[in-house]
PDB file of C-alpha atoms in Angstrom:
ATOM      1  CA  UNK A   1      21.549  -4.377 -21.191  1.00  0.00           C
ATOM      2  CA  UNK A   2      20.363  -3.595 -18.009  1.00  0.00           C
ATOM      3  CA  UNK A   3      20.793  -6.900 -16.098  1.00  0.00           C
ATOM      4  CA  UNK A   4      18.390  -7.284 -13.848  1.00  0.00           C
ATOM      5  CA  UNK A   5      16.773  -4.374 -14.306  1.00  0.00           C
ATOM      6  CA  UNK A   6      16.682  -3.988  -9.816  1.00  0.00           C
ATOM      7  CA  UNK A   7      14.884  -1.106  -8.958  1.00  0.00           C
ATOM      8  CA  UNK A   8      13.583   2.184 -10.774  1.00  0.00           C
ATOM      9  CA  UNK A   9      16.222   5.171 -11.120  1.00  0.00           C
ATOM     10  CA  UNK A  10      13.486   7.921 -10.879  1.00  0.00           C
ATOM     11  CA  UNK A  11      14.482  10.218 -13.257  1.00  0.00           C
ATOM     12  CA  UNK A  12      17.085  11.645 -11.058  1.00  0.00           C
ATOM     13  CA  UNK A  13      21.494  11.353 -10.935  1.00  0.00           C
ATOM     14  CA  UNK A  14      22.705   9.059  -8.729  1.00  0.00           C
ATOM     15  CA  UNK A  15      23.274  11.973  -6.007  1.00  0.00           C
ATOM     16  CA  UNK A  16      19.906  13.433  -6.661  1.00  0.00           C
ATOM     17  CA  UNK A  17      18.247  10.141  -5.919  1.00  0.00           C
ATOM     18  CA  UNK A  18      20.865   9.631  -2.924  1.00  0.00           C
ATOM     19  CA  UNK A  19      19.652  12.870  -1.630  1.00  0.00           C
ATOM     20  CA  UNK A  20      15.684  12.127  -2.276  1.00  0.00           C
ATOM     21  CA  UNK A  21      15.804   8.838  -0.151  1.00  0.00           C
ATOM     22  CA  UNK A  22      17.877  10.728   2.779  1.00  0.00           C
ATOM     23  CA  UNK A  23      14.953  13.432   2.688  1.00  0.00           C
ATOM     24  CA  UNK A  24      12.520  10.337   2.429  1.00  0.00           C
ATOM     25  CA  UNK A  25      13.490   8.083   5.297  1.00  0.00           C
ATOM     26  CA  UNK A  26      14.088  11.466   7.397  1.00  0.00           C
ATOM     27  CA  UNK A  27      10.800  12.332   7.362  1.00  0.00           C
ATOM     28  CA  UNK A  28       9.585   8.432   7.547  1.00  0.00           C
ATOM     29  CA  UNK A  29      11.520   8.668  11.207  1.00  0.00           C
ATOM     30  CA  UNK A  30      10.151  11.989  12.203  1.00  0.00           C
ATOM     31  CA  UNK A  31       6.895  11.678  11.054  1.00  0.00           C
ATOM     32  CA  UNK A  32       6.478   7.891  10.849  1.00  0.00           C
ATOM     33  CA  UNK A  33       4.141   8.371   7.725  1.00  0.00           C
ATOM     34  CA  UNK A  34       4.719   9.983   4.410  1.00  0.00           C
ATOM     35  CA  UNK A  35       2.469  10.419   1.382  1.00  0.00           C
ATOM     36  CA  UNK A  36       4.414  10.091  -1.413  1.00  0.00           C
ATOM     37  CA  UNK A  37       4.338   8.327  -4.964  1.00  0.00           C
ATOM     38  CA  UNK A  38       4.256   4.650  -5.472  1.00  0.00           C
ATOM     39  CA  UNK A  39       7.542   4.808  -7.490  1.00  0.00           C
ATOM     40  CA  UNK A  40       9.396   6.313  -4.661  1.00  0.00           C
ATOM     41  CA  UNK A  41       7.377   4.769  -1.626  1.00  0.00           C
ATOM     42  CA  UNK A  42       8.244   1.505  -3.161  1.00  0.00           C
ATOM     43  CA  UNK A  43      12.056   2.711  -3.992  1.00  0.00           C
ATOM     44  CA  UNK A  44      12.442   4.056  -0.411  1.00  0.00           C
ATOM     45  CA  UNK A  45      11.323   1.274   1.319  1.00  0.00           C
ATOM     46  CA  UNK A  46      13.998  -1.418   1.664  1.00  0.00           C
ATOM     47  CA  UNK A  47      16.538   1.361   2.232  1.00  0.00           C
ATOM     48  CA  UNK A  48      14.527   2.333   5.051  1.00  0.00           C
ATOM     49  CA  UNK A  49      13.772  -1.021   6.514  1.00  0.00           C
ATOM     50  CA  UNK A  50      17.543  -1.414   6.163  1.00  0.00           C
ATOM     51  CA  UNK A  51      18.206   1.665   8.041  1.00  0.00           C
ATOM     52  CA  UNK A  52      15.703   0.136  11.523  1.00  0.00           C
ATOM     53  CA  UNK A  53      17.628  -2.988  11.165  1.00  0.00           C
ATOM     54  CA  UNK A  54      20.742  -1.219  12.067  1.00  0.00           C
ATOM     55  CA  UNK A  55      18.999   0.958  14.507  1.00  0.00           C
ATOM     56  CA  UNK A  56      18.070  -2.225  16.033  1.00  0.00           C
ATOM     57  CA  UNK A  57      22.003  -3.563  16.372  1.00  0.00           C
ATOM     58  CA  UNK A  58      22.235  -0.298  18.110  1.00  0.00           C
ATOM     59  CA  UNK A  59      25.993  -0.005  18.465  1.00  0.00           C
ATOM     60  CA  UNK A  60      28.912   2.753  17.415  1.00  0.00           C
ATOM     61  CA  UNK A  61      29.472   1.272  13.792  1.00  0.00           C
ATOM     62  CA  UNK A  62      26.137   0.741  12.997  1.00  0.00           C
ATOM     63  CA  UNK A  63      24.805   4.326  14.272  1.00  0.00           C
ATOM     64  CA  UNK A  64      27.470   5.719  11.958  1.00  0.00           C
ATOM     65  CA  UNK A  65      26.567   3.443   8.796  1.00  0.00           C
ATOM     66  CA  UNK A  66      23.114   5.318   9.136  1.00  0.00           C
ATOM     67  CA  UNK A  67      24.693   8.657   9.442  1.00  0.00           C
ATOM     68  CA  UNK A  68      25.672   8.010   5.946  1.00  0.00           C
ATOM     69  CA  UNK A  69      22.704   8.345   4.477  1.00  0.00           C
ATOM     70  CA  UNK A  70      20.532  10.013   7.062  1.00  0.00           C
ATOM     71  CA  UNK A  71      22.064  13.850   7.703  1.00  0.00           C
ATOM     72  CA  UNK A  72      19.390  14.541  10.563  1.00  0.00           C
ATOM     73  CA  UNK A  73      20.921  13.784  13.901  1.00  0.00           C
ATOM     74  CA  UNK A  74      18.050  14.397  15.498  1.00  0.00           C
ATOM     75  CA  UNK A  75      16.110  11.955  13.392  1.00  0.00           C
ATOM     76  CA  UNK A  76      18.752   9.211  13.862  1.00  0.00           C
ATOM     77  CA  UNK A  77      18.722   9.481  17.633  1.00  0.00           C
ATOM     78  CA  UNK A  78      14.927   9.376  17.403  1.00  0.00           C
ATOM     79  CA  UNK A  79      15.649   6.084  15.271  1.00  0.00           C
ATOM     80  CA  UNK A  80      18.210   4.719  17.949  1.00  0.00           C
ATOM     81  CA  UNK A  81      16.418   5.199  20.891  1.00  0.00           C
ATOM     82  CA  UNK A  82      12.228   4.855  19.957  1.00  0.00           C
ATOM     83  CA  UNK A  83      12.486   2.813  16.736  1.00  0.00           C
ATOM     84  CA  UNK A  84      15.364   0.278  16.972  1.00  0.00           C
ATOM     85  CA  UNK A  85      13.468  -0.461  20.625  1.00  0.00           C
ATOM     86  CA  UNK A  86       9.702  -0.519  18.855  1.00  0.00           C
ATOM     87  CA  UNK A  87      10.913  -3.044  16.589  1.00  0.00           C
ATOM     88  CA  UNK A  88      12.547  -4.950  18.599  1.00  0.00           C
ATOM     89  CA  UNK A  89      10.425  -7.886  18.171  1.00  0.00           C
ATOM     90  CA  UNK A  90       9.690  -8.067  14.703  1.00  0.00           C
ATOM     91  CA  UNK A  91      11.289  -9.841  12.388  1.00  0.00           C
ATOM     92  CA  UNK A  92      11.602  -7.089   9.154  1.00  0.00           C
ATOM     93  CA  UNK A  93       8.709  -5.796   7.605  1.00  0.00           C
ATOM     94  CA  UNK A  94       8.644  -2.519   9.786  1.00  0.00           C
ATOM     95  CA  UNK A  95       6.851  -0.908   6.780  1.00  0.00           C
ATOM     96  CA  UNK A  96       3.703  -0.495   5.279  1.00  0.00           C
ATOM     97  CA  UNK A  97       2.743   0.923   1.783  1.00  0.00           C
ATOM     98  CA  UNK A  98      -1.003   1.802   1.226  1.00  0.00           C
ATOM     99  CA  UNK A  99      -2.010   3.101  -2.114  1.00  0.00           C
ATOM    100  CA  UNK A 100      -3.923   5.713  -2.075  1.00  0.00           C
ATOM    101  CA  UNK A 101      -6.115   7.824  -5.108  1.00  0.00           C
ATOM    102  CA  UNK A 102      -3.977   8.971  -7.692  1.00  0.00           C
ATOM    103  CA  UNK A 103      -2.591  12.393  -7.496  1.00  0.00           C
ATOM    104  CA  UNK A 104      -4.736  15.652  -9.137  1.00  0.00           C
ATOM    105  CA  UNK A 105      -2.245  17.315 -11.409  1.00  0.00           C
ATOM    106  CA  UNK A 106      -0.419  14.330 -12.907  1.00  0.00           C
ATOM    107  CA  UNK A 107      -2.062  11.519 -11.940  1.00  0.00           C
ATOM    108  CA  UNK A 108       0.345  10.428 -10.164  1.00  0.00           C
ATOM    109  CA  UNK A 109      -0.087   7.027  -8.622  1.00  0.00           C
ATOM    110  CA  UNK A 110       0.322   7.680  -5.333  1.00  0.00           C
ATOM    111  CA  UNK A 111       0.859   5.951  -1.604  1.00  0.00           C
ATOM    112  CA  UNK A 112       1.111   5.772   2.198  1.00  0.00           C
ATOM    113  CA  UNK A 113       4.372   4.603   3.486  1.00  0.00           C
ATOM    114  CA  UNK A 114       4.356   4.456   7.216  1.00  0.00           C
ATOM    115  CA  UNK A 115       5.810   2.498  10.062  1.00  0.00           C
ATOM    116  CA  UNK A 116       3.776  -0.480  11.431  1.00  0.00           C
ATOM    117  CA  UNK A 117       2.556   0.592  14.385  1.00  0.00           C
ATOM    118  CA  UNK A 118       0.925  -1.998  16.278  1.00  0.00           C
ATOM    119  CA  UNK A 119       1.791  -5.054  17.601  1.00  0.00           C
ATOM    120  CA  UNK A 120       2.319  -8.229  15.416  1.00  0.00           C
ATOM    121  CA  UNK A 121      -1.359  -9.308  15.170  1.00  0.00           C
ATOM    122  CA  UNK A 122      -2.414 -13.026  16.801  1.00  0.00           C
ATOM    123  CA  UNK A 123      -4.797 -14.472  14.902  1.00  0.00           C
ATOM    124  CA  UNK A 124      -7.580 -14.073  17.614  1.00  0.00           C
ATOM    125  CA  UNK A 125      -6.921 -10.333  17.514  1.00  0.00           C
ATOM    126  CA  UNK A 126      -7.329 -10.238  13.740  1.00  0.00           C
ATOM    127  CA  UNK A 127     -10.375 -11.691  13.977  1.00  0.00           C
ATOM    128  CA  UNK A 128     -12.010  -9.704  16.919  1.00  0.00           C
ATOM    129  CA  UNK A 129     -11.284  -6.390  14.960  1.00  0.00           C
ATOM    130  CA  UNK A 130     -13.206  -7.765  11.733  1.00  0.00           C
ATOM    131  CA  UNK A 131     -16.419  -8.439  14.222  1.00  0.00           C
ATOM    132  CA  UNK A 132     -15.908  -4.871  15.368  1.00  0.00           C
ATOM    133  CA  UNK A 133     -16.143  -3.522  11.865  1.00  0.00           C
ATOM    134  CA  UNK A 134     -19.113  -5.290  11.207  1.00  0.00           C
ATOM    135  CA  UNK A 135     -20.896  -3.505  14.017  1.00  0.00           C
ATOM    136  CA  UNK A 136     -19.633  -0.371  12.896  1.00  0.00           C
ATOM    137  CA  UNK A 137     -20.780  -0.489   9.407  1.00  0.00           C
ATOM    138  CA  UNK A 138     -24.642   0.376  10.069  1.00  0.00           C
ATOM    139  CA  UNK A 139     -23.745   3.743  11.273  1.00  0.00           C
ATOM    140  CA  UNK A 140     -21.205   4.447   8.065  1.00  0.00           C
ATOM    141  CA  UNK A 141     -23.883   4.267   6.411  1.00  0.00           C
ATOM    142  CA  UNK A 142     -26.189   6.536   8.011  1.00  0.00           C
ATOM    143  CA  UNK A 143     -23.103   8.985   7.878  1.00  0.00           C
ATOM    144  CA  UNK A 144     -22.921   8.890   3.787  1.00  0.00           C
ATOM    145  CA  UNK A 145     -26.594   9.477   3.286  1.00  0.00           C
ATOM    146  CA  UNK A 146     -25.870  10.668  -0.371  1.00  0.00           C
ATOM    147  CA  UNK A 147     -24.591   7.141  -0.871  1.00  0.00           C
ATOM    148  CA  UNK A 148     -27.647   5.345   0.824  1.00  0.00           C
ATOM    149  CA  UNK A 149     -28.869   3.349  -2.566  1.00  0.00           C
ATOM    150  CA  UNK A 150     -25.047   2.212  -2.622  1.00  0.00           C
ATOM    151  CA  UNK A 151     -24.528   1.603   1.305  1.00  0.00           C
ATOM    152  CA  UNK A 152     -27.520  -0.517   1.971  1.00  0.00           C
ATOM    153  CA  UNK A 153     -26.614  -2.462  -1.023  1.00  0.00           C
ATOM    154  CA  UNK A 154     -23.253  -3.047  -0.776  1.00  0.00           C
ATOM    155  CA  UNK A 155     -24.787  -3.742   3.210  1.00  0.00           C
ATOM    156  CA  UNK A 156     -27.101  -6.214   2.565  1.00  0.00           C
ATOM    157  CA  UNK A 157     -25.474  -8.110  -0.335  1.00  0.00           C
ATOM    158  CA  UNK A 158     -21.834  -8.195   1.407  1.00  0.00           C
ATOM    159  CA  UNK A 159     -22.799  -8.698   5.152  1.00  0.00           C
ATOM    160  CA  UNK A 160     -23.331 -12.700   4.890  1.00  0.00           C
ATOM    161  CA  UNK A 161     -20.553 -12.890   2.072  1.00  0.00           C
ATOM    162  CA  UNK A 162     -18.012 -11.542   4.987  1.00  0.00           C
ATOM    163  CA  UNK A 163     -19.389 -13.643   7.438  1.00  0.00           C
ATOM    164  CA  UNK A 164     -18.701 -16.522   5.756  1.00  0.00           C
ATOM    165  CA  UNK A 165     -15.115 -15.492   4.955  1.00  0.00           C
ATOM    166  CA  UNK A 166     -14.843 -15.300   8.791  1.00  0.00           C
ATOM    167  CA  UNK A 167     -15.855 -18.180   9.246  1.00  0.00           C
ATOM    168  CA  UNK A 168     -13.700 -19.409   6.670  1.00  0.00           C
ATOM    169  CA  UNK A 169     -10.601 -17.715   8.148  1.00  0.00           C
ATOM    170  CA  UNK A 170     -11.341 -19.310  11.593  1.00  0.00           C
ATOM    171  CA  UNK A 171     -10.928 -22.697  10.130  1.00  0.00           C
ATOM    172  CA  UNK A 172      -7.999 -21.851   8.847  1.00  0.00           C
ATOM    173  CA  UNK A 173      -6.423 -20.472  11.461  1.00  0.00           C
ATOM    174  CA  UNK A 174      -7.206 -23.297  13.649  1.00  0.00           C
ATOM    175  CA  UNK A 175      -6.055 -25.937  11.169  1.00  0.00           C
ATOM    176  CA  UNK A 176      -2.555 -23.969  10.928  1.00  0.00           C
ATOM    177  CA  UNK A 177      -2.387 -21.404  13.782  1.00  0.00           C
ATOM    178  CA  UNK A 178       1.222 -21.074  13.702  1.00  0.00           C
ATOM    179  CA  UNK A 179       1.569 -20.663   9.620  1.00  0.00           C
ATOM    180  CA  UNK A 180      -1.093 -17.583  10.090  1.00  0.00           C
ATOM    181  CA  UNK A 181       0.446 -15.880  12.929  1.00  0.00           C
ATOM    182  CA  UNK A 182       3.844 -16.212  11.504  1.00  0.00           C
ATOM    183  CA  UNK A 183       2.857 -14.369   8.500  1.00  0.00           C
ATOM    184  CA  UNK A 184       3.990 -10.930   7.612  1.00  0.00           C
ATOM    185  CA  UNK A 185       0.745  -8.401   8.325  1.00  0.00           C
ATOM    186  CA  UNK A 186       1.130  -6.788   5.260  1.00  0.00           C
ATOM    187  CA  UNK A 187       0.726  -9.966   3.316  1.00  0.00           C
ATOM    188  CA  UNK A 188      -2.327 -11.638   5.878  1.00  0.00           C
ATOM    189  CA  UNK A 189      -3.603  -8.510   4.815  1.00  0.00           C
ATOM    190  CA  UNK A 190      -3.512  -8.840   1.181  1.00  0.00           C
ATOM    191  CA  UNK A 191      -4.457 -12.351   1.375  1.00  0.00           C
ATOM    192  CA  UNK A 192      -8.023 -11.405   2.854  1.00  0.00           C
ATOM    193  CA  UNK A 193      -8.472  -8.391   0.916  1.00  0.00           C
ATOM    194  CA  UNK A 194      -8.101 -11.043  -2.367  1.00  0.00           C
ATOM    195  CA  UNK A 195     -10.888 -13.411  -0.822  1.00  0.00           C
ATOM    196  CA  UNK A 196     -13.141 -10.833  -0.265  1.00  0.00           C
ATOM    197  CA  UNK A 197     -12.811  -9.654  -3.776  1.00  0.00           C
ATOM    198  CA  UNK A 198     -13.773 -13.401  -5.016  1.00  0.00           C
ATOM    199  CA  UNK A 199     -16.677 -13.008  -2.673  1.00  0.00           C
TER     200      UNK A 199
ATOM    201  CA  UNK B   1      12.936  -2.717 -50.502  1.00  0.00           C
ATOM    202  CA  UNK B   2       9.555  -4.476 -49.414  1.00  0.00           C
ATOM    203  CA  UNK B   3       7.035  -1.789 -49.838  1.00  0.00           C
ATOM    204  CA  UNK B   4       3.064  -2.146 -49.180  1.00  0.00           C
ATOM    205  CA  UNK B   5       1.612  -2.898 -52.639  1.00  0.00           C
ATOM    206  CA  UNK B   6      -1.751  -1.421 -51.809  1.00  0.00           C
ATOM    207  CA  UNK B   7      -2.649   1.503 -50.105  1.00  0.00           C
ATOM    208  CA  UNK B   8      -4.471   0.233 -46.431  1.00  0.00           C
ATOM    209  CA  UNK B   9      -8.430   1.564 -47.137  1.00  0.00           C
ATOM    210  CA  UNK B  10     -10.167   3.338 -44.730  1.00  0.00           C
ATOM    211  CA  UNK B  11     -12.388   0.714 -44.148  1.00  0.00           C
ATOM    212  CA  UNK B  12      -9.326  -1.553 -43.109  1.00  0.00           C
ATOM    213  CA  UNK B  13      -8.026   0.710 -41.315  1.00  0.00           C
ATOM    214  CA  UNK B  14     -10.882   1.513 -39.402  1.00  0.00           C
ATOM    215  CA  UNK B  15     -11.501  -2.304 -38.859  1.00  0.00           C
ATOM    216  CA  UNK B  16      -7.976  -3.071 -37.333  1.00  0.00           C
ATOM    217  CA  UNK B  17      -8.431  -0.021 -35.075  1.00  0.00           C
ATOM    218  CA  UNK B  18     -11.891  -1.403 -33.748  1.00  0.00           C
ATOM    219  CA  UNK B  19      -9.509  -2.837 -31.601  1.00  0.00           C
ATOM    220  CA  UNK B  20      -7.661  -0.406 -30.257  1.00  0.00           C
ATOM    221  CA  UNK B  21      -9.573   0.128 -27.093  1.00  0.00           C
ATOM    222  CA  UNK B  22      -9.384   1.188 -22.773  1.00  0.00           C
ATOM    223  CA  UNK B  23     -10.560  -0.282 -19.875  1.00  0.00           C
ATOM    224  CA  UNK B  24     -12.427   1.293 -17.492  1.00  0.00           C
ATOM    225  CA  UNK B  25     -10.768   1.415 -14.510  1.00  0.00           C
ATOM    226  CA  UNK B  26     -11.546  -1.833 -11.318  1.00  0.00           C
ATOM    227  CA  UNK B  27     -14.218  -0.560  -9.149  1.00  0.00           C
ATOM    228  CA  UNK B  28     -15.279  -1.417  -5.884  1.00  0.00           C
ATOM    229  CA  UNK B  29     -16.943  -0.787  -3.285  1.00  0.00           C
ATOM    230  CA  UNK B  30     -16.025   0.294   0.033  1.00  0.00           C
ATOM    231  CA  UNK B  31     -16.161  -1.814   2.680  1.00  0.00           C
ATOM    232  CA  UNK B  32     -16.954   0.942   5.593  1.00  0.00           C
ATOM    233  CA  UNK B  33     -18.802   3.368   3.627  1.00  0.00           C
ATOM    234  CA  UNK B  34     -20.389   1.638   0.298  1.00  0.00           C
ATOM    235  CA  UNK B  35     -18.894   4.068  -1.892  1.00  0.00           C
ATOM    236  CA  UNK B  36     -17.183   3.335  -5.341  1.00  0.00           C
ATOM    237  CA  UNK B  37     -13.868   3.107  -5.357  1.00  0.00           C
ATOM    238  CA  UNK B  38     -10.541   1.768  -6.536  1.00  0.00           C
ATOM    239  CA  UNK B  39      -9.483  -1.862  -5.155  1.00  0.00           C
ATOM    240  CA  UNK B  40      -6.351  -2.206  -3.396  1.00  0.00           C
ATOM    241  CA  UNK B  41      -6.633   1.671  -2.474  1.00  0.00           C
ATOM    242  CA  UNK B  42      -7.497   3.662   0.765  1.00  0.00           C
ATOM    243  CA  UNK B  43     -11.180   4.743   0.188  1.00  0.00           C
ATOM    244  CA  UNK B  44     -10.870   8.719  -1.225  1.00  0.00           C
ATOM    245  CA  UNK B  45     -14.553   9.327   0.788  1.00  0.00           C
ATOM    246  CA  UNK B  46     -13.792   8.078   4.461  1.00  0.00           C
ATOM    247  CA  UNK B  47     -10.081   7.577   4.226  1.00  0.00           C
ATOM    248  CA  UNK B  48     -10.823   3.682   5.465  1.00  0.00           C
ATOM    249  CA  UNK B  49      -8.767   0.896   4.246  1.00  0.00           C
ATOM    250  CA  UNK B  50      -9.039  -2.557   5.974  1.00  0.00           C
ATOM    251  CA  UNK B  51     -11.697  -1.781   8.493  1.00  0.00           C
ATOM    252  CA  UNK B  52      -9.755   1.339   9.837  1.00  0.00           C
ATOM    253  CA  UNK B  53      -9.476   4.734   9.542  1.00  0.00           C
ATOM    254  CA  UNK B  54      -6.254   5.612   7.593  1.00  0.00           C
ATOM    255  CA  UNK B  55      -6.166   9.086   7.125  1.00  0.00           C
ATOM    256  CA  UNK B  56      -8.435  11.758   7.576  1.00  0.00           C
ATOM    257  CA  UNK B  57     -11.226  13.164   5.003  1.00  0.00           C
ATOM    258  CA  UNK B  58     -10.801  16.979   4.747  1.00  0.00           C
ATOM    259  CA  UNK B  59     -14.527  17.744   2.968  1.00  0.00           C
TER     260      UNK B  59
END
């Protein structure tokens, strides 16, 4: 009886998993992206956020509640002094998982976990980079010429579909620009990724 | 004991497994470079995912 049944132990002892997060949010600080599995991305991930909050407080007792877990000192001054500032701002949600193709070998599912690196988006900005993309999408094609059948398709028959999610979006926002800005990224995100798919 | 009283035929066997069956996996294509492939995952040939590059394509 495994109450609520929080989190996944990944296969490992209780030190062994202690160890694999330490390893995990170490190189998540030093190299502010890791490809890793789903499993552990999604394990990892709250421990780390929890780890930037305190680097965020800043002070003795919080700098020594990370050494705990984090061994690197190096990597914990780099969280002090860069991250805890970066984040200043923003409210949680310093992460960002992105699955990726599953793994050759074991099919592993596997993912991106990296820190959020730009700014938290206004909803004028949001929209301004999906115009840009639209531009851009011509010459993707021309770059995957083995795809071209597939490209001009997908082109042609998504082109006004995204449009009018655009235009969509803009009403939207205007009807409840604070609700949209306030929203986490990583869920806007989501959210528009689900109405194109019902496009 | 309850035991089966008749042995299951191979045609009743055959018709319960008739069910027994695997998806395909979601496909999709990709937004920057028309390709199939997987929703919800960065794109395997351009490494795109939302309308930006997310990591690079080693070919």
């Amino acid at each position: 009886m495994r109450h609520m049944k929080k989190g996944s132990k990944l296969n490992r002892t209780a030190s062994h998993r202690r160890a694999l997060m330490s390893n995990l949010i170490t190189g998540l600080i030093t190299h502010e992206r890791i490809r890793t599995t789903k499993a552990k991305a999604r394990e990892v991930r709250p421990l780390a956020e929890k780890m930037i909050t305190f680097a965020k407080r800043g002070d003795l007792h919080a700098r020594r509640q990370v050494l705990r877990l984090i061994k690197d000192k190096e990597a914990v001054t780099k969280l002090f002094d860069i991250l805890g500032a970066r984040f200043k701002d923003r409210p949680g949600g310093y992460t960002r998982i992105l699955k990726m193709e599953n793994r050759n070998g074991d099919n592993a599912e596997m993912a991106l976990l990296e820190l959020v690196a730009e700014e938290v988006s206004k909803g004028s900005g949001r929209k301004r980079r999906r115009r840009s993309k639209k531009k851009t999408a011509p010459d993707a094609v021309a770059r995957a010429p083995q795809a071209e059948a597939a490209g001009e398709q997908s082109a042609e028959t998504q082109a006004p579909d995204r449009q009018e999610t655009v235009a969509g979006e803009a009403a939207a926002e205007t009807e409840t620009p604070a609700a949209a800005e306030q929203q986490p990224e990583a869920e806007a995100g989501e959210k528009a990724a689900e109405e194109n798919k019902q496009d | 004991m309850a035991v089966p009283k008749r042995r299951t035929s191979k045609s009743r066997k055959r018709q319960r497994r008739t069910h027994y069956k695997i998806d395909s996996p979601a496909s999709s294509l990709c937004s920057n470079c028309g390709q199939v492939k997987q929703p919800h995952r960065v794109c395997p040939h351009c490494g795109y995912y939302k309308n930006r590059v997310v990591v690079e394509v080693t070919e």
